[in-house]
CSV table of C-alpha atoms and ligand atoms in Angstrom, one decimal:
chain,number,residue,atom,x,y,z
A,1119,MET,CA,-27.5,-65.2,-2.2
A,1120,GLY,CA,-29.6,-63.4,0.0
A,1121,LYS,CA,-29.7,-64.2,3.2
A,1122,ARG,CA,-32.4,-66.2,4.2
A,1123,GLY,CA,-30.7,-68.7,1.3
A,1124,ALA,CA,-27.5,-68.1,3.7
A,1125,ALA,CA,-29.7,-69.8,6.6
A,1126,TRP,CA,-31.7,-71.9,4.7
A,1127,GLY,CA,-28.1,-73.8,3.3
A,1128,LEU,CA,-26.3,-73.2,7.1
A,1129,LEU,CA,-29.6,-75.4,8.2
A,1130,LEU,CA,-28.7,-78.2,5.1
A,1131,CYS,CA,-25.3,-77.6,6.3
A,1132,LEU,CA,-25.9,-78.4,9.8
A,1133,LEU,CA,-29.2,-81.1,9.2
A,1134,LEU,CA,-26.8,-83.0,7.0
A,1135,ALA,CA,-23.5,-83.2,9.0
A,1136,GLY,CA,-26.1,-84.0,11.9
A,1137,CYS,CA,-27.1,-87.2,9.4
A,1138,ALA,CA,-23.8,-88.5,8.3
A,1139,PRO,CA,-22.4,-90.6,10.4
A,1140,LYS,CA,-18.6,-90.0,12.3
A,1141,SER,CA,-16.0,-91.8,11.8
A,1142,ALA,CA,-12.8,-92.2,12.6
A,1143,ARG,CA,-9.7,-93.6,10.4
A,1144,ARG,CA,-6.4,-94.2,10.3
A,1145,THR,CA,-3.7,-95.2,8.5
A,1146,ILE,CA,-0.8,-97.4,9.8
A,1147,PHE,CA,2.2,-100.0,9.4
A,1148,ALA,CA,2.5,-102.2,11.1
A,1149,MET,CA,2.6,-106.6,10.9
A,1150,ASP,CA,4.7,-105.9,8.0
A,1151,THR,CA,1.5,-104.8,6.1
A,1152,VAL,CA,-0.1,-101.1,5.4
A,1153,MET,CA,-2.9,-101.1,7.8
A,1154,ASP,CA,-6.2,-98.9,7.6
A,1155,LEU,CA,-8.5,-98.0,10.5
A,1156,THR,CA,-12.0,-97.3,10.3
A,1157,VAL,CA,-14.7,-97.1,12.8
A,1158,TYR,CA,-18.4,-95.6,12.6
A,1159,GLY,CA,-20.9,-94.3,15.3
A,1160,ALA,CA,-20.4,-92.7,18.7
A,1161,GLY,CA,-17.3,-94.0,20.3
A,1162,ALA,CA,-15.4,-94.0,16.6
A,1163,GLU,CA,-11.8,-92.1,17.7
A,1164,GLU,CA,-11.8,-94.0,20.2
A,1165,GLY,CA,-12.2,-97.0,18.8
A,1166,VAL,CA,-10.1,-97.2,16.2
A,1167,ALA,CA,-6.8,-95.0,18.8
A,1168,ALA,CA,-7.8,-98.3,20.8
A,1169,VAL,CA,-7.0,-100.6,17.7
A,1170,GLU,CA,-4.2,-99.0,16.5
A,1171,VAL,CA,-2.8,-99.9,20.6
A,1172,ARG,CA,-3.7,-103.2,19.8
A,1173,LEU,CA,-2.6,-103.9,16.5
A,1174,ASN,CA,0.9,-102.4,17.5
A,1175,GLY,CA,0.8,-105.1,20.5
A,1176,LEU,CA,0.1,-108.1,18.3
A,1177,GLU,CA,3.0,-107.1,16.1
A,1178,ALA,CA,5.6,-106.8,19.1
A,1179,ALA,CA,4.7,-109.9,20.5
A,1180,LEU,CA,4.8,-111.8,17.3
A,1181,SER,CA,6.9,-110.1,15.0
A,1182,VAL,CA,10.1,-112.7,14.1
A,1183,THR,CA,11.9,-110.1,13.6
A,1184,ARG,CA,12.2,-107.9,16.3
A,1185,GLN,CA,14.2,-109.4,19.0
A,1186,ASP,CA,11.9,-108.2,22.4
A,1187,SER,CA,9.6,-110.2,20.6
A,1188,GLU,CA,7.6,-113.0,22.4
A,1189,VAL,CA,8.3,-115.6,19.3
A,1190,TRP,CA,11.7,-114.0,19.0
A,1191,ALA,CA,12.4,-115.0,22.4
A,1192,VAL,CA,10.6,-119.1,22.0
A,1193,ASN,CA,12.8,-119.4,18.8
A,1194,HIS,CA,16.2,-118.3,20.6
A,1195,PRO,CA,16.2,-120.4,23.2
A,1196,GLY,CA,20.0,-120.2,24.4
A,1197,GLU,CA,21.4,-123.4,25.2
A,1198,SER,CA,19.4,-124.9,28.1
A,1199,GLY,CA,17.6,-126.9,25.4
A,1200,GLU,CA,14.2,-126.9,27.3
A,1201,ALA,CA,11.4,-127.0,25.3
A,1202,VAL,CA,9.6,-122.9,26.3
A,1203,THR,CA,5.8,-122.6,27.1
A,1204,PRO,CA,5.0,-118.8,26.0
A,1205,ALA,CA,3.2,-117.0,28.7
A,1206,ASP,CA,2.0,-114.5,25.9
A,1207,GLU,CA,-2.0,-115.6,26.0
A,1208,ASP,CA,-1.9,-114.0,21.5
A,1209,VAL,CA,0.6,-116.5,21.1
A,1210,GLN,CA,-1.1,-118.8,23.3
A,1211,ALA,CA,-4.2,-118.5,20.7
A,1212,LEU,CA,-1.6,-119.0,17.6
A,1213,LEU,CA,-0.4,-121.7,19.0
A,1214,SER,CA,-3.7,-123.9,19.4
A,1215,ALA,CA,-5.2,-122.3,15.9
A,1216,ALA,CA,-1.9,-122.6,14.1
A,1217,VAL,CA,-2.1,-127.3,15.6
A,1218,ALA,CA,-5.4,-127.8,15.0
A,1219,LEU,CA,-5.5,-126.6,11.2
A,1220,GLY,CA,-2.5,-128.2,10.9
A,1221,GLU,CA,-4.1,-131.3,11.8
A,1222,ALA,CA,-6.8,-130.2,9.3
A,1223,THR,CA,-5.2,-129.4,6.2
A,1224,GLY,CA,-2.8,-132.6,6.5
A,1225,GLY,CA,-0.3,-130.2,7.1
A,1226,ALA,CA,-0.7,-128.2,4.6
A,1227,LEU,CA,-0.9,-125.0,7.4
A,1228,ASP,CA,2.8,-125.7,9.3
A,1229,ALA,CA,3.8,-121.9,11.8
A,1230,THR,CA,7.5,-124.0,12.1
A,1231,LEU,CA,7.6,-123.5,8.1
A,1232,TYR,CA,10.0,-120.4,9.6
A,1233,PRO,CA,14.1,-122.7,9.1
A,1234,VAL,CA,12.8,-123.5,5.9
A,1235,ALA,CA,11.1,-119.5,4.6
A,1236,ARG,CA,14.1,-117.8,6.5
A,1237,LEU,CA,16.6,-120.4,3.5
A,1238,TRP,CA,14.4,-118.9,1.1
A,1239,GLY,CA,15.3,-115.3,2.1
A,1240,PHE,CA,11.5,-114.6,2.8
A,1241,THR,CA,11.9,-112.9,5.7
A,1242,THR,CA,14.7,-110.4,5.4
A,1243,GLY,CA,14.1,-109.6,1.6
A,1244,GLU,CA,17.2,-111.4,0.6
A,1245,TYR,CA,16.1,-113.8,-1.7
A,1246,ARG,CA,18.1,-117.1,-2.9
A,1247,VAL,CA,17.1,-120.4,-3.8
A,1248,PRO,CA,18.8,-123.0,-1.1
A,1249,GLY,CA,20.7,-126.3,-2.2
A,1250,GLU,CA,18.9,-129.2,-1.4
A,1251,GLU,CA,21.2,-129.9,1.8
A,1252,GLU,CA,20.3,-127.1,3.7
A,1253,LEU,CA,16.6,-127.6,2.4
A,1254,ALA,CA,16.3,-131.2,3.8
A,1255,ALA,CA,18.4,-129.8,6.8
A,1256,ALA,CA,15.3,-127.0,8.2
A,1257,LEU,CA,12.6,-129.4,7.0
A,1258,GLY,CA,14.5,-131.2,9.7
A,1259,ARG,CA,13.1,-129.3,12.7
A,1260,THR,CA,10.1,-128.4,11.0
A,1261,GLY,CA,6.0,-129.9,11.9
A,1262,TYR,CA,3.3,-128.4,13.2
A,1263,GLU,CA,3.4,-132.0,15.0
A,1264,LYS,CA,6.3,-130.7,17.1
A,1265,LEU,CA,3.7,-128.4,19.5
A,1266,GLN,CA,3.0,-130.3,22.1
A,1267,ALA,CA,0.6,-129.5,24.2
A,1268,HIS,CA,0.5,-129.8,28.0
A,1269,GLY,CA,-3.0,-128.7,29.5
A,1270,ASP,CA,-4.4,-125.7,27.2
A,1271,ALA,CA,-0.9,-124.6,27.3
A,1272,PHE,CA,1.3,-125.0,24.3
A,1273,ALA,CA,5.0,-125.9,24.8
A,1274,VAL,CA,7.6,-124.9,22.0
A,1275,PRO,CA,10.8,-127.3,21.5
A,1276,ALA,CA,14.4,-126.1,21.3
A,1277,GLY,CA,15.0,-125.6,17.8
A,1278,VAL,CA,11.5,-125.7,16.4
A,1279,GLU,CA,11.3,-122.2,14.8
A,1280,LEU,CA,7.7,-120.3,15.2
A,1281,ASP,CA,6.6,-118.6,12.1
A,1282,PHE,CA,2.8,-117.1,12.6
A,1283,GLY,CA,2.9,-114.9,9.0
A,1284,ALA,CA,-0.3,-117.6,7.6
A,1285,LEU,CA,-2.2,-116.3,10.7
A,1286,ALA,CA,-1.2,-113.7,12.4
A,1287,LYS,CA,-3.1,-110.8,10.4
A,1288,GLY,CA,-6.5,-112.8,10.3
A,1289,TYR,CA,-6.5,-113.6,14.1
A,1290,ALA,CA,-6.0,-109.3,14.2
A,1291,GLY,CA,-9.0,-108.5,12.6
A,1292,GLU,CA,-10.6,-110.9,14.6
A,1293,VAL,CA,-9.6,-109.3,17.8
A,1294,CYS,CA,-10.2,-106.7,16.7
A,1295,ARG,CA,-13.7,-106.6,16.1
A,1296,GLN,CA,-14.5,-108.3,19.1
A,1297,MET,CA,-12.8,-105.9,21.5
A,1298,LEU,CA,-14.8,-102.9,19.1
A,1299,LEU,CA,-18.1,-104.9,19.4
A,1300,GLU,CA,-17.0,-105.2,23.1
A,1301,ALA,CA,-17.1,-101.5,23.2
A,1302,GLY,CA,-20.1,-100.9,21.8
A,1303,ALA,CA,-18.7,-100.5,18.0
A,1304,THR,CA,-21.6,-101.7,15.2
A,1305,SER,CA,-19.7,-100.9,12.0
A,1306,ALA,CA,-16.2,-101.0,11.3
A,1307,LEU,CA,-13.9,-101.8,8.0
A,1308,LEU,CA,-10.4,-103.0,9.5
A,1309,VAL,CA,-7.9,-103.7,5.6
A,1310,LEU,CA,-5.5,-105.3,6.9
A,1311,GLY,CA,-2.9,-105.6,4.2
A,1312,GLY,CA,-4.4,-108.3,2.5
A,1313,ASN,CA,-6.7,-108.9,5.4
A,1314,VAL,CA,-9.7,-107.6,5.3
A,1315,GLN,CA,-11.9,-107.7,8.9
A,1316,THR,CA,-15.5,-105.9,8.0
A,1317,VAL,CA,-17.8,-105.7,11.8
A,1318,GLY,CA,-21.5,-105.3,11.0
A,1319,ALA,CA,-23.2,-103.4,8.2
A,1320,LYS,CA,-22.0,-99.7,6.1
A,1321,PRO,CA,-23.4,-97.2,8.8
A,1322,ASP,CA,-26.9,-96.9,6.0
A,1323,GLY,CA,-27.7,-100.8,6.6
A,1324,SER,CA,-26.0,-101.5,3.7
A,1325,PRO,CA,-23.4,-104.7,3.0
A,1326,TRP,CA,-19.8,-103.9,2.5
A,1327,ARG,CA,-17.9,-104.5,-0.2
A,1328,VAL,CA,-14.8,-105.6,-0.9
A,1329,GLU,CA,-12.2,-106.1,-4.1
A,1330,VAL,CA,-10.6,-108.7,-4.5
A,1331,GLN,CA,-7.0,-108.3,-6.5
A,1332,ASP,CA,-7.2,-110.7,-9.7
A,1333,PRO,CA,-3.8,-111.8,-9.4
A,1334,ALA,CA,-2.5,-112.2,-13.6
A,1335,GLY,CA,-3.5,-108.4,-13.4
A,1336,GLU,CA,-1.7,-105.5,-13.7
A,1337,SER,CA,-0.7,-103.9,-10.1
A,1338,GLY,CA,-4.2,-103.7,-8.4
A,1339,GLU,CA,-6.3,-104.1,-10.8
A,1340,SER,CA,-10.1,-106.3,-9.5
A,1341,LEU,CA,-11.2,-108.9,-10.7
A,1342,GLY,CA,-14.7,-108.7,-8.9
A,1343,VAL,CA,-16.3,-107.4,-5.5
A,1344,LEU,CA,-17.5,-109.3,-2.8
A,1345,THR,CA,-20.9,-108.3,-0.4
A,1346,VAL,CA,-20.6,-109.4,2.8
A,1347,THR,CA,-22.2,-108.0,6.8
A,1348,ASP,CA,-19.2,-108.7,9.8
A,1349,ARG,CA,-17.0,-111.5,8.0
A,1350,ALA,CA,-13.4,-111.4,7.6
A,1351,VAL,CA,-12.2,-112.0,3.8
A,1352,VAL,CA,-8.4,-112.9,3.1
A,1353,THR,CA,-6.6,-113.7,0.1
A,1354,SER,CA,-3.2,-115.6,-0.4
A,1355,GLY,CA,-1.8,-116.0,-3.6
A,1356,SER,CA,2.6,-116.3,-5.0
A,1357,TYR,CA,1.4,-113.1,-6.8
A,1358,GLN,CA,1.6,-111.4,-3.5
A,1359,ARG,CA,5.3,-111.8,-2.4
A,1360,TYR,CA,7.5,-113.9,-5.0
A,1361,PHE,CA,11.2,-113.4,-6.6
A,1362,GLU,CA,12.7,-114.7,-9.2
A,1363,GLU,CA,16.0,-116.0,-10.4
A,1364,ASP,CA,17.2,-117.7,-14.5
A,1365,GLY,CA,13.3,-116.5,-15.1
A,1366,VAL,CA,11.9,-119.1,-12.9
A,1367,ARG,CA,9.2,-117.4,-10.3
A,1368,TYR,CA,9.7,-118.4,-6.8
A,1369,GLY,CA,6.5,-117.5,-4.5
A,1370,HIS,CA,6.3,-116.8,-0.4
A,1371,ILE,CA,4.0,-120.0,0.2
A,1372,LEU,CA,5.8,-123.3,1.0
A,1373,ASP,CA,5.0,-126.7,0.9
A,1374,PRO,CA,5.8,-128.2,4.0
A,1375,GLN,CA,6.3,-131.7,2.6
A,1376,THR,CA,8.8,-129.8,0.6
A,1377,GLY,CA,10.0,-126.7,2.0
A,1378,ARG,CA,9.7,-125.7,-1.9
A,1379,PRO,CA,7.3,-122.8,-3.1
A,1380,VAL,CA,4.2,-124.1,-3.8
A,1381,GLU,CA,3.9,-124.6,-8.1
A,1382,GLY,CA,0.1,-125.6,-7.9
A,1383,ASP,CA,-2.8,-125.2,-10.3
A,1384,LEU,CA,-4.2,-121.5,-8.2
A,1385,LEU,CA,-3.2,-117.6,-8.7
A,1386,SER,CA,-5.3,-117.3,-5.5
A,1387,VAL,CA,-7.6,-118.2,-2.3
A,1388,THR,CA,-9.8,-115.8,-0.3
A,1389,VAL,CA,-12.0,-116.4,1.8
A,1390,VAL,CA,-14.9,-115.1,3.7
A,1391,GLY,CA,-15.7,-116.7,7.0
A,1392,ALA,CA,-17.2,-115.5,10.6
A,1393,SER,CA,-13.6,-115.9,12.0
A,1394,GLY,CA,-10.8,-114.0,11.2
A,1395,THR,CA,-8.2,-116.5,12.0
A,1396,LEU,CA,-9.9,-119.7,10.1
A,1397,CYS,CA,-9.8,-117.3,6.9
A,1398,ASP,CA,-6.3,-116.8,7.2
A,1399,GLY,CA,-5.4,-120.2,8.2
A,1400,LEU,CA,-7.2,-121.8,4.9
A,1401,SER,CA,-6.4,-119.0,2.3
A,1402,THR,CA,-2.8,-120.1,3.1
A,1403,ALA,CA,-2.9,-123.7,3.6
A,1404,LEU,CA,-5.7,-124.4,0.5
A,1405,PHE,CA,-2.7,-122.5,-1.8
A,1406,VAL,CA,-1.0,-125.2,-1.2
A,1407,LEU,CA,-3.4,-127.7,-1.4
A,1408,GLY,CA,-4.4,-126.8,-4.9
A,1409,ARG,CA,-8.7,-126.7,-6.6
A,1410,GLU,CA,-9.6,-130.1,-6.2
A,1411,GLY,CA,-7.8,-131.2,-2.4
A,1412,ALA,CA,-9.6,-126.8,-1.4
A,1413,LEU,CA,-13.1,-127.8,-2.4
A,1414,ASP,CA,-12.5,-131.3,-1.3
A,1415,PHE,CA,-11.8,-129.4,2.4
A,1416,TRP,CA,-14.8,-127.0,1.7
A,1417,ARG,CA,-17.0,-130.0,0.6
A,1418,ALA,CA,-16.0,-132.1,4.7
A,1419,HIS,CA,-16.4,-128.7,6.9
A,1420,ARG,CA,-19.6,-127.4,5.9
A,1421,ASP,CA,-20.7,-126.5,9.2
A,1422,TRP,CA,-16.7,-124.2,9.3
A,1423,ASP,CA,-18.8,-121.4,8.4
A,1424,PHE,CA,-16.9,-119.7,5.2
A,1425,GLU,CA,-16.9,-120.0,1.9
A,1426,LEU,CA,-14.5,-120.0,-0.7
A,1427,LEU,CA,-13.6,-117.7,-4.3
A,1428,LEU,CA,-11.0,-119.8,-6.4
A,1429,VAL,CA,-8.5,-118.1,-9.1
A,1430,ASP,CA,-6.9,-120.6,-11.4
A,1431,LYS,CA,-3.8,-121.0,-14.0
A,1432,ASP,CA,-6.7,-121.9,-16.8
A,1433,GLY,CA,-8.8,-118.8,-16.6
A,1434,GLY,CA,-11.3,-120.3,-13.9
A,1435,ALA,CA,-12.6,-118.8,-11.0
A,1436,THR,CA,-14.5,-120.3,-9.0
A,1437,ILE,CA,-16.6,-119.5,-5.5
A,1438,THR,CA,-18.6,-122.2,-3.3
A,1439,ALA,CA,-22.4,-122.2,-3.2
A,1440,GLY,CA,-22.8,-119.5,-0.1
A,1441,LEU,CA,-20.8,-116.6,-2.3
A,1442,ALA,CA,-23.2,-117.0,-5.4
A,1443,GLU,CA,-25.4,-114.1,-4.0
A,1444,GLY,CA,-22.7,-112.5,-2.7
A,1445,PHE,CA,-19.8,-112.0,-5.8
A,1446,SER,CA,-19.8,-110.4,-8.9
A,1447,LEU,CA,-17.2,-111.7,-11.6
A,1448,LYS,CA,-15.6,-108.0,-13.5
A,1449,ALA,CA,-16.7,-109.6,-16.8
A,1450,GLN,CA,-13.2,-107.3,-17.9
A,1451,ALA,CA,-10.8,-109.6,-15.7
A,1452,GLY,CA,-11.9,-112.5,-18.7
A,1453,TYR,CA,-12.4,-115.5,-16.0
A,1454,THR,CA,-14.8,-117.8,-16.6
A,1455,LEU,CA,-17.5,-118.3,-12.9
A,1456,TYR,CA,-17.6,-121.7,-11.7
A,1457,VAL,CA,-20.4,-121.9,-8.9
A,1458,GLU,CA,-19.2,-125.6,-6.9
A,1459,ALA,CA,-23.0,-126.8,-5.1
A,1460,GLY,CA,-21.2,-129.0,-2.9
A,1461,GLU,CA,-23.5,-131.6,-3.1
B,151,AMP,P1,-0.7,-115.4,4.2
B,151,AMP,O1,-0.2,-114.6,3.1
B,151,AMP,O2,-1.4,-115.0,5.0
B,151,AMP,O3,-0.9,-117.1,2.5
B,151,AMP,O4,0.9,-116.2,4.6
B,151,AMP,C1,2.0,-116.6,3.8
B,151,AMP,C2,3.3,-116.6,5.1
B,151,AMP,O5,3.4,-117.8,6.2
B,151,AMP,C3,4.6,-116.3,4.2
B,151,AMP,O6,4.7,-115.2,4.1
B,151,AMP,C4,5.4,-117.3,5.1
B,151,AMP,O7,5.5,-116.3,6.4
B,151,AMP,C5,4.2,-118.2,5.9
B,151,AMP,N1,3.9,-119.8,5.2
B,151,AMP,C6,4.4,-120.0,3.5
B,151,AMP,N2,4.1,-120.8,3.7
B,151,AMP,C7,3.4,-121.6,4.5
B,151,AMP,C8,2.8,-122.6,5.0
B,151,AMP,N3,2.2,-123.3,4.1
B,151,AMP,N4,2.0,-122.6,7.0
B,151,AMP,C9,2.3,-121.9,7.3
B,151,AMP,N5,3.1,-121.1,7.0
B,151,AMP,C10,3.3,-120.5,5.6
B,152,MG,MG1,-2.8,-116.7,5.5
C-alpha cells in the first residue's frame, strides 16, 4: 500500500471508530448467578459501573445466606418473638410485589417458602428428600398471607422466613433499567442469569434478539428467538436447578400447597413484559400453575402488559397473541408452535 492508500485507510478507521457506538461491558457474579452487563452510548462506562454497584448492593440486602444481609436479619429475629419491619427500601418493594403477586396467583408465588426450600437443600446444594413430618412442620410456617401490611410497610412475623429468589433478579433488572434511563442511557442489555432486561432498542435502532433455551435440549441449545425493545424476558423451569435421587428428578420450583417440587405439564415458562419484577414473579408462579392455569391467568390479566411462551412436556411451544410477530421457533428444536389468541 502506498502512502496515499495508508492515509485513506487511517481516515476510514477513524471514521468507523467514530461511528461505532461507545459501549462498556462487564461480567460479574452476583445474586448467585453470572451477569453480563452491556451499556451503550455516552456515559456507558459510568453507567455499567453504577449498575454493578447497585447489583452488589441488592445482593448484600437480599441474600438468604449472607449473615450481614437485611433478609438474614428478618429471618433470624432473635428471641423477642416480635415481627420485624425491614427498613431497606428494596426489601419493602419486594415484600409489596410478593404479596400482590401471591394474591393474584392464588398463592402459587410464595416468598415465604424458605423453610421448605432449605429442607430440600436447594439453598445450600446439599440435596435430600425430606420426610413427611418435617415437610408438614415447615409448611406450617409458610404462606405469603402471613406477611402483615402496616400502612405502606410490611412486617414479617417471627418464624416466617423470606426468600426472594423468584423475584429478585427481575426486580434487579427493572431498577437498573430505571437507573440507566435516569442517567440518560438509551440502550443496554443486562443478562442476569435467566433474566434478561433490555433497555431501549439496540444502538442501531433495531430490536434486541433474545435466545430462549430449549429446556429439553443439550446444554444451552436454543429453542427460538424473541425480538424485543425495552422489555424484560424471564424464563423459569425445573431444568435450571434440580437433583436426582433413586432415578427421580426433583426441581427447585416448589408447589406452595404441597411443599414438593412441581411436577406439572410444563418444561419452562418465559414471560416478556415491561416490568422485570412482574415477569420474574410470574415465570415462577405460572410454572406452578401449569399450561392451562398459565393461559387462564394471561387471559384474565390482559391489561398487565405481559406475554408468555410456554414449553410443555408434549412437544408444544405456546405463545400468546402479543408474541406472534416477535418470536421465531427454530425448526431443529422439533416443537409444534401454538398461538393463544385470547378470544
Ligand atoms: P425462579 O428461578 O425465578 O423461577 O425462582 C426460583 C427460586 O424461587 C427457587 O430457587 C426458590 O428459591 C424460590 N421458589 C421456589 N418455588 C417458589 C414458589 N412457588 N414461590 C416463590 N418462590 C419460590
Ligand atoms: Mg421467577
